[in-house]
Coordinates of C-alpha atoms and ligand atoms in Angstrom, one line a residue:
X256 CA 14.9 57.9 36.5
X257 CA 12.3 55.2 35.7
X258 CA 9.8 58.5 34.8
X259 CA 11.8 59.8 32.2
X260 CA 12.9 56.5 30.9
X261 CA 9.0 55.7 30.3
X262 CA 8.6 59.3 28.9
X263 CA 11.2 58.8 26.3
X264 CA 9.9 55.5 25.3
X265 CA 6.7 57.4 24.6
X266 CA 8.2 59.8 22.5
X267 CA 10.2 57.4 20.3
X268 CA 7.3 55.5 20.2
X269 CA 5.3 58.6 18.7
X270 CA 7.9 59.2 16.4
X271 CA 7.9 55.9 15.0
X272 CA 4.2 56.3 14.6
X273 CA 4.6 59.7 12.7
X274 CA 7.3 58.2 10.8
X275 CA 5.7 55.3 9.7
X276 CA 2.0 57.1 8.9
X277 CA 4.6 59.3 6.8
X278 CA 6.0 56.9 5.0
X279 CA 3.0 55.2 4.4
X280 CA 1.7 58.6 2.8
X281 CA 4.9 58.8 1.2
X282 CA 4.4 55.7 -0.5
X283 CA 0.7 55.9 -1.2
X284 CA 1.7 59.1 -3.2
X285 CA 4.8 57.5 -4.9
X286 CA 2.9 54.7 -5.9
X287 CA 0.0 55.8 -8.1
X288 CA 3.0 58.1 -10.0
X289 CA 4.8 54.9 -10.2
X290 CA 1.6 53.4 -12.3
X291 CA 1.5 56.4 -13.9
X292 CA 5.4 56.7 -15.1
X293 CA 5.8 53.4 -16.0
X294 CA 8.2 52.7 -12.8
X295 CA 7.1 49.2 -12.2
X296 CA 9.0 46.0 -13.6
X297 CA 8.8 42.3 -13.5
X298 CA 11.5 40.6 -13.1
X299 CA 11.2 36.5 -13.8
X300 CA 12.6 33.9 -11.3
X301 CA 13.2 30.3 -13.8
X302 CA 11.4 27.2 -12.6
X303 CA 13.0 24.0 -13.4
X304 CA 12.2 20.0 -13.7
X305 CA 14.5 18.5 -11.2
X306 CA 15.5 15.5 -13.3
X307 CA 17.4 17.2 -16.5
X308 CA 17.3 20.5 -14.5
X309 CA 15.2 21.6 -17.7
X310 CA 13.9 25.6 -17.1
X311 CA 10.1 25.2 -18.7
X312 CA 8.5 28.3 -16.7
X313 CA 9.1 32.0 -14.8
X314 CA 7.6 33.1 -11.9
X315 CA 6.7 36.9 -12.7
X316 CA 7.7 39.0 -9.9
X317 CA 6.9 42.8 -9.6
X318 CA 9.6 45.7 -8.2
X319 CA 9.6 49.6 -8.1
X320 CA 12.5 51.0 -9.7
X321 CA 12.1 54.7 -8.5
X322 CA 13.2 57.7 -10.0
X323 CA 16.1 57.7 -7.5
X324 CA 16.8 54.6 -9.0
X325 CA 16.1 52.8 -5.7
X326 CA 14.7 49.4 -6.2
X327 CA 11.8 48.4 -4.0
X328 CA 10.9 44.6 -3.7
X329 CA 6.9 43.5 -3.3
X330 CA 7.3 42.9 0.3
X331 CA 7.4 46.8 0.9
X332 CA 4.2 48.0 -1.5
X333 CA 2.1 45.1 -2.2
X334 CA -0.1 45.4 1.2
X335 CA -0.1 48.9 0.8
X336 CA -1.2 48.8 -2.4
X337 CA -3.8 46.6 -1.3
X338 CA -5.1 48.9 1.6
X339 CA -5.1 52.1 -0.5
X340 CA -7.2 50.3 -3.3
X341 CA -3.8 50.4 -6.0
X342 CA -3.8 46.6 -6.2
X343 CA -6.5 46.2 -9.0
X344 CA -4.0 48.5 -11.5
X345 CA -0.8 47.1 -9.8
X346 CA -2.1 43.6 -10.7
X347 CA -3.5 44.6 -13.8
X348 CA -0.7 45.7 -15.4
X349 CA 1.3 42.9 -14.1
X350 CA -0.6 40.2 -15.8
X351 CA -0.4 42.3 -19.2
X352 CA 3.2 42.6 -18.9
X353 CA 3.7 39.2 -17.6
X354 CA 1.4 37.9 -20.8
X355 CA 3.4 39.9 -23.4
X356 CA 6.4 38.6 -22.3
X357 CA 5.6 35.2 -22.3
X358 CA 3.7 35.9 -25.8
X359 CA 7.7 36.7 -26.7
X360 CA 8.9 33.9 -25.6
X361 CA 6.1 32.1 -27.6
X362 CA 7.1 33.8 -30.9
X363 CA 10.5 32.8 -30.4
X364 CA 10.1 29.5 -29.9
X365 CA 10.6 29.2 -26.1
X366 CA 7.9 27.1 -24.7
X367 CA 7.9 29.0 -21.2
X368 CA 4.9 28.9 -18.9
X369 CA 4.8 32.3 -17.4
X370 CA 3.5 32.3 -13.3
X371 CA 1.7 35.7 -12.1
X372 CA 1.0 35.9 -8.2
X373 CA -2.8 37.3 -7.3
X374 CA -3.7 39.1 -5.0
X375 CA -7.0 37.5 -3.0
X376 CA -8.4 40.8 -3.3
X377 CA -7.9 40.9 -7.3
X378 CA -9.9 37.8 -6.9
X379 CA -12.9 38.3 -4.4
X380 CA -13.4 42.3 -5.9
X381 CA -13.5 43.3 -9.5
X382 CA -14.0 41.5 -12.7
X383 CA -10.4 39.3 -12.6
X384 CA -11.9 36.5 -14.9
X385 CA -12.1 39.7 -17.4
X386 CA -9.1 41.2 -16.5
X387 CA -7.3 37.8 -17.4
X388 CA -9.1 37.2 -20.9
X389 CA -8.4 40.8 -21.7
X390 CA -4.7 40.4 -20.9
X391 CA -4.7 36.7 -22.6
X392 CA -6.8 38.5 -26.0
X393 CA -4.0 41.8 -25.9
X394 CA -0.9 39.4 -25.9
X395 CA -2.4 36.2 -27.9
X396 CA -0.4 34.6 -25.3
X397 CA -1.5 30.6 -25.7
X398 CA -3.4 30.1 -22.4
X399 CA -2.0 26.8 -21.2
X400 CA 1.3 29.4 -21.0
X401 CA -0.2 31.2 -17.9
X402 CA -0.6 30.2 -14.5
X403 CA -2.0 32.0 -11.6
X404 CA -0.9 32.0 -7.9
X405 CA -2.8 32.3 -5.2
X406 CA -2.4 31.9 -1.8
X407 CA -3.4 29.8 0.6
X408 CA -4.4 31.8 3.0
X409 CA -7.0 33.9 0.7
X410 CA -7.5 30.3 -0.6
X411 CA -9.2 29.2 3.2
X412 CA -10.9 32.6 4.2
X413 CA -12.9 33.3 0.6
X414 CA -13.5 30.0 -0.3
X415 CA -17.1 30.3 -1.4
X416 CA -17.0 33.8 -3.1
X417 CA -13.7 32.6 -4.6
X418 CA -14.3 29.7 -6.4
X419 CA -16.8 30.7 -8.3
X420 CA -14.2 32.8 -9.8
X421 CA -11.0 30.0 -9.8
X422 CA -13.6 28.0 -12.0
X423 CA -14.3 31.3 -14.2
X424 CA -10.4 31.2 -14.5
X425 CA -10.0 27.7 -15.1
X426 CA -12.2 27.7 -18.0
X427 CA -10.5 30.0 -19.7
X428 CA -8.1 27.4 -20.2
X429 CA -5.0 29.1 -17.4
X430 CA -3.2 27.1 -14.8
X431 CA -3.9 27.5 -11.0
X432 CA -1.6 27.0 -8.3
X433 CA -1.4 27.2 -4.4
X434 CA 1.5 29.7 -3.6
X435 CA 3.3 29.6 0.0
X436 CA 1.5 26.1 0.8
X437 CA 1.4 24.5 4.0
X438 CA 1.5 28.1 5.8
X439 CA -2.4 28.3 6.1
X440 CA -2.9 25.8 8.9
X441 CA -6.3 24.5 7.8
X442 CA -8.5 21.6 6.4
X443 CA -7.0 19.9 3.6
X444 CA -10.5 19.2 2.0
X445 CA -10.5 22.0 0.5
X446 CA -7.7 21.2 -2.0
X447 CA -10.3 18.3 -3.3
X448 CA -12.7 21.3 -4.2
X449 CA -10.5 23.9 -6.1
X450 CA -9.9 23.5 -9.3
X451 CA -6.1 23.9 -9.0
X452 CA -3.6 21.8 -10.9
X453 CA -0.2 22.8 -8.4
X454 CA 0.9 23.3 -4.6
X455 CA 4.0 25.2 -4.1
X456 CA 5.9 24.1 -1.1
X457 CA 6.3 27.2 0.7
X458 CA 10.1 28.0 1.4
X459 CA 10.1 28.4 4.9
X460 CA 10.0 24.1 4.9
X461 CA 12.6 23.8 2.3
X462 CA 15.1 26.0 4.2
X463 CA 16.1 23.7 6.6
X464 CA 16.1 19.8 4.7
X465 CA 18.1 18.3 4.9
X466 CA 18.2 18.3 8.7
X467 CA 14.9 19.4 10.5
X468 CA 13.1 16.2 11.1
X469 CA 9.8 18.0 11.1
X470 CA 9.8 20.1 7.7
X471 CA 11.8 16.8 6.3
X472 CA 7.9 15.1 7.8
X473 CA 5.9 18.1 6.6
X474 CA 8.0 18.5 3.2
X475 CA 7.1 14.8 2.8
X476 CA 3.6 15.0 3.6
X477 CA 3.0 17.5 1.4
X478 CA 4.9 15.6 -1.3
X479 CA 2.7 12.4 -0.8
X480 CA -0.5 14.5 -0.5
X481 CA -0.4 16.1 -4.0
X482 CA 0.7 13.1 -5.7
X483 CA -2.8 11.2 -4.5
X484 CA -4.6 14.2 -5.2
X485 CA -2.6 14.0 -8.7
X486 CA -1.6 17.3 -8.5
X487 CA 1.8 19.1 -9.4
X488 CA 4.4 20.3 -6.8
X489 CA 7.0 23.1 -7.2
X490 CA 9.0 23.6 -4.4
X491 CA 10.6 27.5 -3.7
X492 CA 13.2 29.0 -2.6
X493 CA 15.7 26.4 -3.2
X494 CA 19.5 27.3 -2.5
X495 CA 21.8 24.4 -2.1
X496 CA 22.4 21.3 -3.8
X497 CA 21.7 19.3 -0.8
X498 CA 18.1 20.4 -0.4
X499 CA 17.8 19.8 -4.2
X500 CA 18.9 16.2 -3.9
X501 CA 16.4 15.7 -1.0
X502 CA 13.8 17.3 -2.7
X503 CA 14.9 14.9 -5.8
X504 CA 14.7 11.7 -3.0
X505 CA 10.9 12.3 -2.1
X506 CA 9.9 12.2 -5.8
X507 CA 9.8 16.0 -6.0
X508 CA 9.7 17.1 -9.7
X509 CA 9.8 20.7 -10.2
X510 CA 11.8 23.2 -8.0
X511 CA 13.0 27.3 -8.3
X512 CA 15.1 29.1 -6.0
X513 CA 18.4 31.0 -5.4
X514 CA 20.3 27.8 -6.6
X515 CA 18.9 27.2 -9.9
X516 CA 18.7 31.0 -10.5
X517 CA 17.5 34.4 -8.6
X518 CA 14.9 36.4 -10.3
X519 CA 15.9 37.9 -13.6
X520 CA 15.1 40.8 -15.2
X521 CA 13.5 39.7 -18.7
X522 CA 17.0 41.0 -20.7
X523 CA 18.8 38.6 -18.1
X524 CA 16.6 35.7 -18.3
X525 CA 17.2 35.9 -22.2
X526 CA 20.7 35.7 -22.1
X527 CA 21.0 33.0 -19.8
X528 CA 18.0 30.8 -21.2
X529 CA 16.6 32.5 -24.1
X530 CA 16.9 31.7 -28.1
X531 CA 20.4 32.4 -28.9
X532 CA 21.9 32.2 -25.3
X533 CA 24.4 29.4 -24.2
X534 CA 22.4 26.9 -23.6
X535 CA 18.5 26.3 -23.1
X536 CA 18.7 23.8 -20.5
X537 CA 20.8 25.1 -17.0
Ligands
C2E203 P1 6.2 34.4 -3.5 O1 5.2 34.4 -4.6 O2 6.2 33.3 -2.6 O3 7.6 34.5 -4.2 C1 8.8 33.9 -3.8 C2 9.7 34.9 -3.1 O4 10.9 34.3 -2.7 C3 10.2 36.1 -4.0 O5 10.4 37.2 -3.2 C4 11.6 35.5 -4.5 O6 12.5 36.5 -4.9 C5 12.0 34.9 -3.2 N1 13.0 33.8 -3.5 C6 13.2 33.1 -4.6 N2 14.2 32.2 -4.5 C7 14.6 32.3 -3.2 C8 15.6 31.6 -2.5 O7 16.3 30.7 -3.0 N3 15.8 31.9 -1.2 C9 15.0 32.9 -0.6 N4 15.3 33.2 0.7 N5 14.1 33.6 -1.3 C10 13.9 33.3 -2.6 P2 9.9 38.6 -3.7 O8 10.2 38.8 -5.2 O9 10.4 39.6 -2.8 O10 8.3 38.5 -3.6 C11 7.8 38.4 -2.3 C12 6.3 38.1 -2.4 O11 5.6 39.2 -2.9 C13 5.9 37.0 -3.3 O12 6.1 35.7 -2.6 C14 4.5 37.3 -3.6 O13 3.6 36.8 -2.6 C15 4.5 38.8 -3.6 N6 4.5 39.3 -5.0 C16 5.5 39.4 -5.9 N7 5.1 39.8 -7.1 C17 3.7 40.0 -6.9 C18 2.7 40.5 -7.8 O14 3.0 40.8 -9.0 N8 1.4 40.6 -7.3 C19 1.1 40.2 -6.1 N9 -0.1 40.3 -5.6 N10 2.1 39.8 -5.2 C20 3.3 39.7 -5.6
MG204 MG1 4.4 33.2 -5.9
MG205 MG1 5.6 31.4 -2.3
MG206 MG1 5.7 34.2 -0.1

Protein backbone atom coordinates (compact mmCIF):
# COMPACT_ATOMS: atom_id res chain seq x y z
CA UNK A 1 0.00 0.00 0.00
CA UNK A 2 0.60 3.74 -0.07
CA UNK A 3 2.47 3.09 3.56
CA UNK A 4 5.03 0.95 2.33
CA UNK A 5 5.37 2.70 -0.88
CA UNK A 6 6.30 6.02 1.26
CA UNK A 7 8.54 3.77 3.44
CA UNK A 8 10.56 2.53 0.59
CA UNK A 9 11.00 5.87 -0.84
CA UNK A 10 12.54 6.71 2.51
CA UNK A 11 14.88 4.08 2.46
CA UNK A 12 16.18 4.66 -1.10
CA UNK A 13 16.31 8.05 -0.29
CA UNK A 14 18.68 7.30 2.78
CA UNK A 15 20.69 5.26 0.72
CA UNK A 16 21.27 7.72 -1.81
CA UNK A 17 22.25 9.93 1.06
CA UNK A 18 24.85 7.33 2.47
CA UNK A 19 25.96 6.74 -0.96
CA UNK A 20 26.58 10.05 -1.90
CA UNK A 21 28.28 11.27 1.71
CA UNK A 22 30.37 8.14 0.75
CA UNK A 23 31.41 9.03 -2.25
CA UNK A 24 32.06 12.34 -1.46
CA UNK A 25 34.54 10.84 1.29
CA UNK A 26 35.66 8.66 -1.18
CA UNK A 27 36.68 11.36 -3.33
CA UNK A 28 37.89 13.77 -0.68
CA UNK A 29 40.42 10.92 0.14
CA UNK A 30 41.22 10.08 -3.56
CA UNK A 31 41.84 13.50 -4.27
CA UNK A 32 44.69 14.85 -1.98
CA UNK A 33 46.61 11.22 -3.18
CA UNK A 34 45.85 12.36 -6.59
CA UNK A 35 47.96 15.79 -5.86
CA UNK A 36 50.17 13.79 -4.19
CA UNK A 37 50.85 10.98 -7.09
CA UNK A 38 50.97 13.20 -9.73
CA UNK A 39 47.35 11.83 -11.04
CA UNK A 40 46.13 15.07 -12.41
CA UNK A 41 46.47 16.17 -16.25
CA UNK A 42 45.57 19.08 -18.45
CA UNK A 43 44.50 18.40 -21.34
CA UNK A 44 44.22 21.61 -24.01
CA UNK A 45 41.08 22.36 -26.06
CA UNK A 46 42.54 24.81 -29.47
CA UNK A 47 40.98 28.17 -29.85
CA UNK A 48 40.77 29.50 -33.32
CA UNK A 49 40.35 32.91 -35.43
CA UNK A 50 37.27 32.28 -37.36
CA UNK A 51 38.48 33.91 -40.60
CA UNK A 52 41.65 31.61 -41.64
CA UNK A 53 40.51 29.17 -39.00
CA UNK A 54 44.12 30.08 -37.56
CA UNK A 55 44.65 27.95 -33.84
CA UNK A 56 46.60 30.99 -31.75
CA UNK A 57 45.55 29.65 -28.15
CA UNK A 58 44.50 26.43 -25.68
CA UNK A 59 42.13 26.43 -23.16
CA UNK A 60 43.89 24.30 -20.24
CA UNK A 61 41.58 21.96 -18.89
CA UNK A 62 42.20 19.69 -15.78
CA UNK A 63 41.13 15.66 -15.53
CA UNK A 64 41.94 12.84 -12.95
CA UNK A 65 43.39 9.92 -14.46
CA UNK A 66 43.14 7.46 -11.55
CA UNK A 67 45.07 4.54 -10.72
CA UNK A 68 42.22 2.46 -12.16
CA UNK A 69 42.90 4.28 -15.10
CA UNK A 70 39.39 5.90 -14.87
CA UNK A 71 39.32 9.35 -16.26
CA UNK A 72 37.40 11.82 -14.25
CA UNK A 73 36.35 15.24 -16.02
CA UNK A 74 36.26 18.75 -13.71
CA UNK A 75 32.62 18.66 -13.51
CA UNK A 76 32.93 15.67 -10.85
CA UNK A 77 35.90 17.19 -8.43
CA UNK A 78 36.29 20.75 -9.00
CA UNK A 79 33.31 21.81 -6.35
CA UNK A 80 34.51 19.26 -4.19
CA UNK A 81 37.68 20.34 -4.29
CA UNK A 82 36.58 23.67 -3.51
CA UNK A 83 34.47 22.60 -0.35
CA UNK A 84 37.14 20.53 1.19
CA UNK A 85 39.74 23.36 0.78
CA UNK A 86 41.91 21.21 -2.22
CA UNK A 87 41.29 23.98 -4.81
CA UNK A 88 44.23 26.34 -3.82
CA UNK A 89 46.84 23.11 -4.69
CA UNK A 90 44.48 21.81 -7.49
CA UNK A 91 44.71 25.36 -9.10
CA UNK A 92 48.11 25.78 -8.19
CA UNK A 93 49.50 23.16 -9.87
CA UNK A 94 47.33 23.78 -12.86
CA UNK A 95 48.69 27.12 -13.70
CA UNK A 96 52.34 25.73 -13.26
CA UNK A 97 51.67 23.03 -15.55
CA UNK A 98 49.54 25.05 -17.89
CA UNK A 99 52.73 27.79 -17.85
CA UNK A 100 55.41 25.17 -18.61
CA UNK A 101 53.64 23.99 -21.36
CA UNK A 102 52.96 27.01 -22.96
CA UNK A 103 56.78 28.02 -22.08
CA UNK A 104 57.17 24.82 -24.67
CA UNK A 105 55.37 25.91 -27.04
CA UNK A 106 57.32 29.27 -26.72
CA UNK A 107 60.75 27.65 -27.14
CA UNK A 108 59.53 26.00 -30.10
CA UNK A 109 58.32 28.62 -31.85
CA UNK A 110 54.56 28.27 -31.48
CA UNK A 111 53.11 31.53 -30.49
CA UNK A 112 50.17 29.88 -28.36
CA UNK A 113 48.38 31.83 -25.67
CA UNK A 114 47.64 29.34 -23.08
CA UNK A 115 43.88 29.97 -21.08
CA UNK A 116 43.71 28.59 -17.30
CA UNK A 117 40.17 28.66 -15.68
CA UNK A 118 40.16 30.16 -11.76
CA UNK A 119 38.43 29.34 -9.41
CA UNK A 120 36.60 32.60 -7.54
CA UNK A 121 37.81 31.15 -4.51
CA UNK A 122 41.62 31.04 -5.79
CA UNK A 123 40.79 34.60 -6.24
CA UNK A 124 38.92 36.08 -3.18
CA UNK A 125 41.35 33.63 -0.59
CA UNK A 126 45.07 33.19 -0.78
CA UNK A 127 47.79 35.11 -2.41
CA UNK A 128 46.69 34.22 -6.41
CA UNK A 129 48.53 37.54 -7.71
CA UNK A 130 51.71 35.49 -6.10
CA UNK A 131 50.75 32.26 -7.15
CA UNK A 132 50.62 33.58 -10.83
CA UNK A 133 54.09 35.44 -10.81
CA UNK A 134 55.56 32.43 -9.14
CA UNK A 135 54.14 30.14 -11.88
CA UNK A 136 55.03 33.00 -14.69
CA UNK A 137 58.94 33.27 -12.89
CA UNK A 138 59.24 29.03 -12.73
CA UNK A 139 58.30 28.68 -16.52
CA UNK A 140 59.69 32.16 -18.04
CA UNK A 141 56.51 31.76 -19.85
CA UNK A 142 56.14 35.48 -21.74
CA UNK A 143 53.12 36.89 -19.85
CA UNK A 144 51.09 38.23 -22.67
CA UNK A 145 50.96 34.07 -23.30
CA UNK A 146 48.60 33.53 -20.29
CA UNK A 147 45.13 34.36 -19.78
CA UNK A 148 42.95 33.73 -16.92
CA UNK A 149 39.18 32.79 -16.76
CA UNK A 150 36.96 33.65 -14.45
CA UNK A 151 33.49 33.42 -14.18
CA UNK A 152 30.91 35.50 -14.22
CA UNK A 153 29.18 34.44 -11.61
CA UNK A 154 32.23 34.95 -9.00
CA UNK A 155 32.73 37.94 -11.25
CA UNK A 156 29.08 39.63 -9.78
CA UNK A 157 29.12 38.21 -6.12
CA UNK A 158 32.96 39.37 -5.06
CA UNK A 159 33.17 42.23 -7.05
CA UNK A 160 34.80 44.55 -4.51
CA UNK A 161 37.18 42.13 -2.80
CA UNK A 162 37.92 40.78 -6.35
CA UNK A 163 39.11 43.48 -8.18
CA UNK A 164 41.53 44.57 -6.29
CA UNK A 165 43.08 41.40 -7.12
CA UNK A 166 41.98 41.24 -11.29
CA UNK A 167 44.03 44.64 -11.25
CA UNK A 168 47.03 42.82 -9.21
CA UNK A 169 46.69 40.32 -12.08
CA UNK A 170 46.51 42.62 -14.81
CA UNK A 171 49.56 44.30 -13.99
CA UNK A 172 51.50 41.63 -14.19
CA UNK A 173 51.06 41.89 -17.66
CA UNK A 174 48.28 38.30 -18.06
CA UNK A 175 45.14 38.39 -19.99
CA UNK A 176 41.60 38.32 -18.34
CA UNK A 177 38.62 36.91 -19.62
CA UNK A 178 34.82 36.39 -18.59
CA UNK A 179 34.20 32.48 -18.81
CA UNK A 180 30.54 31.06 -19.28
CA UNK A 181 29.21 34.79 -20.14
CA UNK A 182 25.78 35.77 -20.22
CA UNK A 183 24.81 32.95 -17.53
CA UNK A 184 25.13 35.51 -14.55
CA UNK A 185 21.89 37.46 -15.05
CA UNK A 186 23.19 40.74 -13.72
CA UNK A 187 24.14 44.47 -14.41
CA UNK A 188 26.28 44.87 -17.25
CA UNK A 189 28.09 47.87 -15.66
CA UNK A 190 30.24 46.02 -14.21
CA UNK A 191 32.02 44.85 -17.32
CA UNK A 192 33.05 48.79 -17.71
CA UNK A 193 34.89 48.36 -14.29
CA UNK A 194 37.03 45.05 -14.62
CA UNK A 195 39.91 45.14 -16.12
CA UNK A 196 39.14 42.32 -18.55
CA UNK A 197 40.24 42.27 -22.21
CA UNK A 198 37.59 38.98 -23.32
CA UNK A 199 33.83 37.66 -22.82
CA UNK A 200 33.38 34.09 -23.67
CA UNK A 201 29.93 33.36 -25.04
CA UNK A 202 28.81 30.70 -22.88
CA UNK A 203 27.86 27.49 -24.90
CA UNK A 204 24.51 26.99 -23.69
CA UNK A 205 23.62 30.19 -26.42
CA UNK A 206 25.64 28.82 -29.14
CA UNK A 207 23.99 25.31 -29.04
CA UNK A 208 20.98 26.21 -30.65
CA UNK A 209 21.94 29.13 -33.64
CA UNK A 210 21.18 28.85 -36.08
CA UNK A 211 17.47 28.54 -35.14
CA UNK A 212 16.48 29.83 -31.59
CA UNK A 213 15.38 33.37 -32.21
CA UNK A 214 16.25 34.26 -28.70
CA UNK A 215 19.97 32.99 -28.20
CA UNK A 216 20.39 34.13 -32.10
CA UNK A 217 19.09 37.90 -29.99
CA UNK A 218 21.18 37.13 -26.96
CA UNK A 219 24.23 35.68 -29.05
CA UNK A 220 23.95 39.07 -30.92
CA UNK A 221 23.71 41.22 -28.04
CA UNK A 222 26.46 39.96 -26.52
CA UNK A 223 28.41 40.23 -29.87
CA UNK A 224 27.51 44.07 -30.23
CA UNK A 225 28.12 44.69 -26.46
CA UNK A 226 31.85 43.70 -26.45
CA UNK A 227 32.61 45.25 -29.62
CA UNK A 228 31.49 48.94 -28.03
CA UNK A 229 33.10 48.07 -24.95
CA UNK A 230 36.18 47.07 -27.39
CA UNK A 231 36.65 43.94 -25.91
CA UNK A 232 37.44 40.39 -27.44
CA UNK A 233 34.85 37.63 -27.85
CA UNK A 234 35.43 33.78 -28.00
CA UNK A 235 32.61 31.86 -28.35
CA UNK A 236 32.55 27.88 -26.85
CA UNK A 237 31.48 24.94 -27.47
CA UNK A 238 31.10 25.14 -31.13
CA UNK A 239 30.09 21.82 -33.07
CA UNK A 240 28.84 22.36 -36.47
CA UNK A 241 29.69 24.30 -39.39
CA UNK A 242 26.39 26.05 -39.46
CA UNK A 243 26.73 27.72 -35.97
CA UNK A 244 30.32 28.61 -37.20
CA UNK A 245 29.03 30.47 -40.21
CA UNK A 246 26.53 32.27 -37.98
CA UNK A 247 28.92 33.06 -35.50
CA UNK A 248 31.14 34.28 -38.60
CA UNK A 249 27.72 36.56 -39.87
CA UNK A 250 27.56 38.60 -36.50
CA UNK A 251 31.23 39.68 -36.80
CA UNK A 252 32.29 36.96 -34.25
CA UNK A 253 36.12 36.51 -34.43
CA UNK A 254 37.44 33.83 -32.28
CA UNK A 255 35.62 30.51 -31.60
CA UNK A 256 36.60 26.68 -29.86
CA UNK A 257 34.51 23.81 -29.62
CA UNK A 258 33.91 20.15 -30.59
CA UNK A 259 34.07 21.25 -34.33
CA UNK A 260 37.32 22.87 -34.54
CA UNK A 261 38.85 20.29 -32.09
CA UNK A 262 37.85 18.48 -28.60
CA UNK A 263 40.34 18.91 -25.85
CA UNK A 264 43.71 17.37 -26.44
CA UNK A 265 46.05 15.93 -24.43
CA UNK A 266 49.38 18.08 -24.87
CA UNK A 267 51.11 14.91 -27.01
CA UNK A 268 47.82 15.28 -29.23
CA UNK A 269 47.67 18.80 -29.55
CA UNK A 270 51.42 18.61 -30.83
CA UNK A 271 50.76 16.32 -33.41
CA UNK A 272 47.87 17.96 -34.87
CA UNK A 273 49.17 21.66 -34.49
CA UNK A 274 52.54 21.65 -33.10
CA UNK A 275 56.20 22.27 -34.80
CA UNK A 276 56.67 19.46 -37.09
CA UNK A 277 52.86 18.26 -37.43
CA UNK A 278 50.88 18.56 -40.80
CA UNK A 279 50.00 21.75 -40.76
CA UNK A 280 49.94 24.76 -38.17
CA UNK A 281 46.84 26.27 -39.33
CA UNK A 282 43.48 23.63 -39.15
P1 LIG B 1 34.54 25.85 -19.19
O1 LIG B 1 35.73 26.60 -18.75
O2 LIG B 1 33.38 26.63 -19.66
O3 LIG B 1 35.08 24.84 -20.30
C1 LIG B 1 34.34 24.44 -21.41
C2 LIG B 1 33.81 23.03 -21.25
O4 LIG B 1 33.08 22.69 -22.42
C3 LIG B 1 34.87 21.94 -21.12
O5 LIG B 1 34.34 20.91 -20.29
C4 LIG B 1 35.01 21.44 -22.54
O6 LIG B 1 35.53 20.13 -22.64
C5 LIG B 1 33.58 21.50 -23.01
N1 LIG B 1 33.46 21.64 -24.46
C6 LIG B 1 34.37 22.10 -25.32
N2 LIG B 1 33.91 22.11 -26.58
C7 LIG B 1 32.65 21.64 -26.53
C8 LIG B 1 31.63 21.42 -27.52
O7 LIG B 1 31.79 21.66 -28.71
N3 LIG B 1 30.43 20.94 -27.08
C9 LIG B 1 30.21 20.69 -25.75
N4 LIG B 1 29.00 20.23 -25.41
N5 LIG B 1 31.14 20.87 -24.79
C10 LIG B 1 32.35 21.35 -25.18
P2 LIG B 1 35.19 20.26 -19.13
O8 LIG B 1 36.60 20.03 -19.59
O9 LIG B 1 34.42 19.09 -18.64
O10 LIG B 1 35.24 21.39 -18.05
C11 LIG B 1 34.06 21.80 -17.40
C12 LIG B 1 34.29 23.01 -16.55
O11 LIG B 1 35.17 22.70 -15.46
C13 LIG B 1 34.97 24.16 -17.27
O12 LIG B 1 34.02 24.88 -18.01
C14 LIG B 1 35.53 24.95 -16.12
O13 LIG B 1 34.57 25.79 -15.57
C15 LIG B 1 35.87 23.86 -15.12
N6 LIG B 1 37.33 23.60 -15.16
C16 LIG B 1 38.04 22.90 -16.04
N7 LIG B 1 39.36 22.91 -15.74
C17 LIG B 1 39.47 23.67 -14.62
C18 LIG B 1 40.59 24.09 -13.80
O14 LIG B 1 41.74 23.77 -14.07
N8 LIG B 1 40.28 24.85 -12.72
C19 LIG B 1 39.01 25.24 -12.42
N9 LIG B 1 38.81 26.01 -11.32
N10 LIG B 1 37.96 24.88 -13.16
C20 LIG B 1 38.18 24.11 -14.25
MG1 LIG C 1 36.82 28.10 -19.28
MG1 LIG D 1 32.81 28.41 -20.39
MG1 LIG E 1 31.26 26.11 -18.12
Amino acid sequence: GAKARKRNTWMFFTQQLVDASRERFAMDTGLRRALDRNELVLHYQPQARVEGNSVFGAEALVRWTTQEGEVIGPGRFIALAEEAGLIHAVGRWVLREACQQARQWELRGLPLRVSVNLSGLQVVQGDIVGEVRAALRQSGLSPSRLELEITEGFVIGHADEGLERLHGLRCLGVQLSVDDFGTGYSSLSYLTRLPVQCLKIDQSFVADVPGDPDDETIVAAILSIAERLRLDVIAEGVENAEQLDFLKSLGCLAYQGNYLSPPLTAEQFDQRWGVGGPARDA
